[in-house]
Amino acid sequence: MRTTYRFLATGDEVDAALDWFLRQPDPPEVTEKPYGHLLYFRGMGPLAQMPDGSGIDARRSPLVSLFRPSRRRGVLWTTGEAHFLPTSLRRGWPALHALGLRFRKWLSGFDLVFAGNPSSPGEWNHYLEGSIRNHEEPVYALPLAAQALREGKYFVGWSDNDSVLNTLCRSLRHRGVECILDDKYRTTDPGLSNA
């Protein structure tokens, strides 16, 4: 099972997690992806191939998928996520496991905004929407994101799809928050704005 760390970042801090990884003693090779970055830690081992030769087996390779926070619908920010992809991380990849623990320690230096218990009341739950509170991992907010929460800004899970966002935008409209839809999200739904 992979290990995941989640965080909130906005503005100039959206690449703070990538910068943290790049400052490590044995920095990764970085490949840009539509979601953010794929980090390969060559010093920790080779890339394993799938048994049928169809590609790289991420479960047996020292890889981290880093999902970059982004703005959605003009008023929502997504979580940032770091997925340590190998299975049996602690036993099979001790150096990568140790790196993950250091990353978690770095994140824990920021404000804890969700403790990882979906049923527990939290100061920021009102602003953590979509799937954010459906996971067991804690969520930390970097300084600009913590300020955005204090200003009443909303955050959603990185993987929340258009249907989730449409439902949320209809709900936010009742709270006086207007989502902005670009051409990709044109809609005839009267609860959503095509501004």
mmCIF file of C-alpha atoms in Angstrom:
data_model
loop_
_atom_site.group_PDB
_atom_site.id
_atom_site.type_symbol
_atom_site.label_atom_id
_atom_site.label_comp_id
_atom_site.label_asym_id
_atom_site.label_seq_id
_atom_site.Cartn_x
_atom_site.Cartn_y
_atom_site.Cartn_z
ATOM 1 C CA MET A 1 0.000 0.000 0.000
ATOM 2 C CA ARG A 2 1.389 3.397 -0.908
ATOM 3 C CA THR A 3 1.950 6.168 1.609
ATOM 4 C CA THR A 4 0.306 9.535 0.986
ATOM 5 C CA TYR A 5 0.912 12.953 2.530
ATOM 6 C CA ARG A 6 -1.497 15.825 1.896
ATOM 7 C CA PHE A 7 -1.136 19.570 2.258
ATOM 8 C CA LEU A 8 -2.685 22.896 1.285
ATOM 9 C CA ALA A 9 -0.667 25.500 -0.579
ATOM 10 C CA THR A 10 -1.597 28.568 -2.623
ATOM 11 C CA GLY A 11 0.123 31.302 -4.577
ATOM 12 C CA ASP A 12 3.907 31.322 -4.409
ATOM 13 C CA GLU A 13 3.913 28.237 -2.163
ATOM 14 C CA VAL A 14 2.423 25.707 -4.612
ATOM 15 C CA ASP A 15 5.909 24.395 -5.456
ATOM 16 C CA ALA A 16 7.182 24.368 -1.853
ATOM 17 C CA ALA A 17 6.948 20.565 -1.620
ATOM 18 C CA LEU A 18 8.893 20.098 -4.860
ATOM 19 C CA ASP A 19 11.492 22.567 -3.592
ATOM 20 C CA TRP A 20 11.771 20.555 -0.369
ATOM 21 C CA PHE A 21 12.484 17.341 -2.293
ATOM 22 C CA LEU A 22 15.027 19.102 -4.513
ATOM 23 C CA ARG A 23 16.922 20.368 -1.447
ATOM 24 C CA GLN A 24 17.508 16.841 -0.132
ATOM 25 C CA PRO A 25 21.058 15.384 -0.153
ATOM 26 C CA ASP A 26 20.245 12.992 -3.016
ATOM 27 C CA PRO A 27 17.617 14.953 -4.992
ATOM 28 C CA PRO A 28 15.300 13.195 -7.418
ATOM 29 C CA GLU A 29 15.147 13.314 -11.167
ATOM 30 C CA VAL A 30 11.964 15.241 -11.957
ATOM 31 C CA THR A 31 9.577 14.509 -14.816
ATOM 32 C CA GLU A 32 6.726 16.964 -15.373
ATOM 33 C CA LYS A 33 3.299 15.378 -15.590
ATOM 34 C CA PRO A 34 -0.182 16.880 -16.128
ATOM 35 C CA TYR A 35 -0.863 16.482 -12.404
ATOM 36 C CA GLY A 36 2.476 17.884 -11.245
ATOM 37 C CA HIS A 37 5.704 15.897 -11.084
ATOM 38 C CA LEU A 38 7.000 12.347 -10.956
ATOM 39 C CA LEU A 39 10.100 12.106 -8.772
ATOM 40 C CA TYR A 40 12.603 9.293 -9.375
ATOM 41 C CA PHE A 41 15.197 8.697 -6.668
ATOM 42 C CA ARG A 42 17.868 6.974 -8.768
ATOM 43 C CA GLY A 43 20.249 6.680 -5.808
ATOM 44 C CA MET A 44 17.729 4.430 -4.058
ATOM 45 C CA GLY A 45 17.447 1.882 -6.833
ATOM 46 C CA PRO A 46 16.585 1.197 -10.466
ATOM 47 C CA LEU A 47 13.199 1.473 -12.100
ATOM 48 C CA ALA A 48 11.547 -1.948 -12.134
ATOM 49 C CA GLN A 49 9.781 -3.099 -15.267
ATOM 50 C CA MET A 50 6.339 -4.696 -15.348
ATOM 51 C CA PRO A 51 6.582 -8.495 -15.718
ATOM 52 C CA ASP A 52 5.107 -8.285 -19.230
ATOM 53 C CA GLY A 53 7.520 -5.494 -20.218
ATOM 54 C CA SER A 54 4.690 -2.994 -20.726
ATOM 55 C CA GLY A 55 6.271 -0.227 -18.671
ATOM 56 C CA ILE A 56 7.583 0.766 -15.278
ATOM 57 C CA ASP A 57 6.231 -0.977 -12.193
ATOM 58 C CA ALA A 58 5.742 1.923 -9.775
ATOM 59 C CA ARG A 59 5.060 -0.501 -6.915
ATOM 60 C CA ARG A 60 8.647 -1.759 -7.185
ATOM 61 C CA SER A 61 10.441 1.506 -8.043
ATOM 62 C CA PRO A 62 11.689 4.445 -5.922
ATOM 63 C CA LEU A 63 9.064 6.892 -7.183
ATOM 64 C CA VAL A 64 6.987 9.670 -5.664
ATOM 65 C CA SER A 65 4.050 11.277 -7.477
ATOM 66 C CA LEU A 66 3.758 14.897 -6.419
ATOM 67 C CA PHE A 67 0.348 16.408 -7.157
ATOM 68 C CA ARG A 68 0.647 20.176 -7.415
ATOM 69 C CA PRO A 69 -2.091 22.291 -5.802
ATOM 70 C CA SER A 70 -4.090 24.182 -8.399
ATOM 71 C CA ARG A 71 -6.967 26.615 -8.601
ATOM 72 C CA ARG A 72 -10.281 25.236 -9.835
ATOM 73 C CA ARG A 73 -13.417 27.121 -10.806
ATOM 74 C CA GLY A 74 -11.782 30.413 -9.859
ATOM 75 C CA VAL A 75 -12.463 30.105 -6.123
ATOM 76 C CA LEU A 76 -11.322 26.617 -5.087
ATOM 77 C CA TRP A 77 -7.807 25.344 -4.403
ATOM 78 C CA THR A 78 -6.967 21.646 -4.565
ATOM 79 C CA THR A 79 -4.879 19.786 -2.041
ATOM 80 C CA GLY A 80 -1.281 19.020 -2.802
ATOM 81 C CA GLU A 81 -0.404 15.363 -2.427
ATOM 82 C CA ALA A 82 2.791 13.327 -2.269
ATOM 83 C CA HIS A 83 2.267 9.640 -3.053
ATOM 84 C CA PHE A 84 5.206 7.372 -2.203
ATOM 85 C CA LEU A 85 4.419 4.666 -4.742
ATOM 86 C CA PRO A 86 6.332 1.496 -3.758
ATOM 87 C CA THR A 87 4.523 -1.136 -1.733
ATOM 88 C CA SER A 88 6.173 -2.421 1.446
ATOM 89 C CA LEU A 89 7.810 0.981 1.778
ATOM 90 C CA ARG A 90 9.221 0.436 5.276
ATOM 91 C CA ARG A 91 10.720 -3.012 4.593
ATOM 92 C CA GLY A 92 11.479 -2.822 0.896
ATOM 93 C CA TRP A 93 12.573 0.808 0.562
ATOM 94 C CA PRO A 94 14.032 1.957 3.905
ATOM 95 C CA ALA A 95 15.768 5.040 2.444
ATOM 96 C CA LEU A 96 12.577 6.161 0.680
ATOM 97 C CA HIS A 97 10.588 5.417 3.840
ATOM 98 C CA ALA A 98 13.014 7.599 5.840
ATOM 99 C CA LEU A 99 12.616 10.367 3.255
ATOM 100 C CA GLY A 100 8.842 10.124 3.663
ATOM 101 C CA LEU A 101 9.180 10.465 7.431
ATOM 102 C CA ARG A 102 11.348 13.573 6.977
ATOM 103 C CA PHE A 103 8.768 14.997 4.568
ATOM 104 C CA ARG A 104 6.011 14.327 7.114
ATOM 105 C CA LYS A 105 8.094 16.053 9.793
ATOM 106 C CA TRP A 106 8.554 19.067 7.489
ATOM 107 C CA LEU A 107 4.799 19.225 6.819
ATOM 108 C CA SER A 108 4.011 18.914 10.523
ATOM 109 C CA GLY A 109 5.818 22.212 11.060
ATOM 110 C CA PHE A 110 2.825 23.890 9.406
ATOM 111 C CA ASP A 111 -0.737 24.321 10.681
ATOM 112 C CA LEU A 112 -2.675 21.071 11.074
ATOM 113 C CA VAL A 113 -6.071 21.808 9.501
ATOM 114 C CA PHE A 114 -7.482 18.283 9.363
ATOM 115 C CA ALA A 115 -6.390 15.576 11.798
ATOM 116 C CA GLY A 116 -7.447 12.641 9.617
ATOM 117 C CA ASN A 117 -10.680 11.719 11.378
ATOM 118 C CA PRO A 118 -13.645 12.497 9.104
ATOM 119 C CA SER A 119 -16.117 12.533 11.997
ATOM 120 C CA SER A 120 -14.156 14.851 14.269
ATOM 121 C CA PRO A 121 -15.141 18.499 14.388
ATOM 122 C CA GLY A 122 -12.422 20.769 13.127
ATOM 123 C CA GLU A 123 -12.000 24.501 13.054
ATOM 124 C CA TRP A 124 -11.580 24.476 9.265
ATOM 125 C CA ASN A 125 -14.018 21.687 8.235
ATOM 126 C CA HIS A 126 -16.433 24.260 6.780
ATOM 127 C CA TYR A 127 -13.773 25.250 4.218
ATOM 128 C CA LEU A 128 -12.455 21.743 3.489
ATOM 129 C CA GLU A 129 -14.876 20.494 0.867
ATOM 130 C CA GLY A 130 -15.242 17.686 -1.626
ATOM 131 C CA SER A 131 -13.248 14.587 -0.708
ATOM 132 C CA ILE A 132 -10.657 16.224 1.570
ATOM 133 C CA ARG A 133 -12.205 14.850 4.762
ATOM 134 C CA ASN A 134 -12.798 11.376 3.278
ATOM 135 C CA HIS A 135 -9.187 10.328 3.905
ATOM 136 C CA GLU A 136 -7.343 9.239 7.020
ATOM 137 C CA GLU A 137 -4.204 11.269 6.361
ATOM 138 C CA PRO A 138 -3.805 14.570 8.173
ATOM 139 C CA VAL A 139 -3.745 17.755 6.094
ATOM 140 C CA TYR A 140 -1.323 20.592 6.818
ATOM 141 C CA ALA A 141 -1.628 24.157 5.515
ATOM 142 C CA LEU A 142 1.417 26.123 4.435
ATOM 143 C CA PRO A 143 1.332 29.789 5.548
ATOM 144 C CA LEU A 144 -0.438 31.304 2.523
ATOM 145 C CA ALA A 145 -3.040 28.521 2.538
ATOM 146 C CA ALA A 146 -3.572 28.962 6.285
ATOM 147 C CA GLN A 147 -4.148 32.659 5.638
ATOM 148 C CA ALA A 148 -6.582 31.773 2.826
ATOM 149 C CA LEU A 149 -8.543 29.567 5.256
ATOM 150 C CA ARG A 150 -8.719 32.418 7.763
ATOM 151 C CA GLU A 151 -10.090 34.593 4.927
ATOM 152 C CA GLY A 152 -12.826 32.038 4.186
ATOM 153 C CA LYS A 153 -11.365 30.414 1.044
ATOM 154 C CA TYR A 154 -12.379 26.874 0.097
ATOM 155 C CA PHE A 155 -10.260 23.803 -0.652
ATOM 156 C CA VAL A 156 -11.156 20.527 -2.377
ATOM 157 C CA GLY A 157 -9.463 17.188 -2.932
ATOM 158 C CA TRP A 158 -7.044 17.036 -5.849
ATOM 159 C CA SER A 159 -8.965 14.211 -7.496
ATOM 160 C CA ASP A 160 -12.439 15.702 -7.087
ATOM 161 C CA ASN A 161 -14.142 15.454 -10.478
ATOM 162 C CA ASP A 162 -16.421 17.877 -12.326
ATOM 163 C CA SER A 163 -19.568 16.358 -10.838
ATOM 164 C CA VAL A 164 -18.290 16.925 -7.290
ATOM 165 C CA LEU A 165 -17.201 20.462 -8.159
ATOM 166 C CA ASN A 166 -20.546 21.273 -9.821
ATOM 167 C CA THR A 167 -22.427 20.122 -6.715
ATOM 168 C CA LEU A 168 -20.089 22.084 -4.472
ATOM 169 C CA CYS A 169 -20.400 25.227 -6.599
ATOM 170 C CA ARG A 170 -24.204 25.059 -6.351
ATOM 171 C CA SER A 171 -23.881 24.797 -2.571
ATOM 172 C CA LEU A 172 -21.333 27.610 -2.365
ATOM 173 C CA ARG A 173 -23.642 29.880 -4.324
ATOM 174 C CA HIS A 174 -26.045 29.717 -1.367
ATOM 175 C CA ARG A 175 -23.164 30.895 0.823
ATOM 176 C CA GLY A 176 -22.508 33.864 -1.442
ATOM 177 C CA VAL A 177 -19.491 32.325 -3.185
ATOM 178 C CA GLU A 178 -19.649 32.354 -6.989
ATOM 179 C CA CYS A 179 -17.644 29.754 -8.903
ATOM 180 C CA ILE A 180 -16.251 30.876 -12.249
ATOM 181 C CA LEU A 181 -16.515 28.516 -15.178
ATOM 182 C CA ASP A 182 -14.271 28.760 -18.196
ATOM 183 C CA ASP A 183 -15.033 27.322 -21.651
ATOM 184 C CA LYS A 184 -14.127 23.815 -20.488
ATOM 185 C CA TYR A 185 -16.874 23.966 -17.877
ATOM 186 C CA ARG A 186 -19.661 25.759 -19.775
ATOM 187 C CA THR A 187 -22.972 24.704 -18.369
ATOM 188 C CA THR A 188 -26.690 25.378 -18.637
ATOM 189 C CA ASP A 189 -27.122 24.584 -14.933
ATOM 190 C CA PRO A 190 -28.841 27.657 -13.416
ATOM 191 C CA GLY A 191 -26.974 27.059 -10.149
ATOM 192 C CA LEU A 192 -23.617 27.678 -11.799
ATOM 193 C CA SER A 193 -22.183 30.805 -13.354
ATOM 194 C CA ASN A 194 -20.713 31.028 -16.839
ATOM 195 C CA ALA A 195 -19.210 34.429 -15.999
#
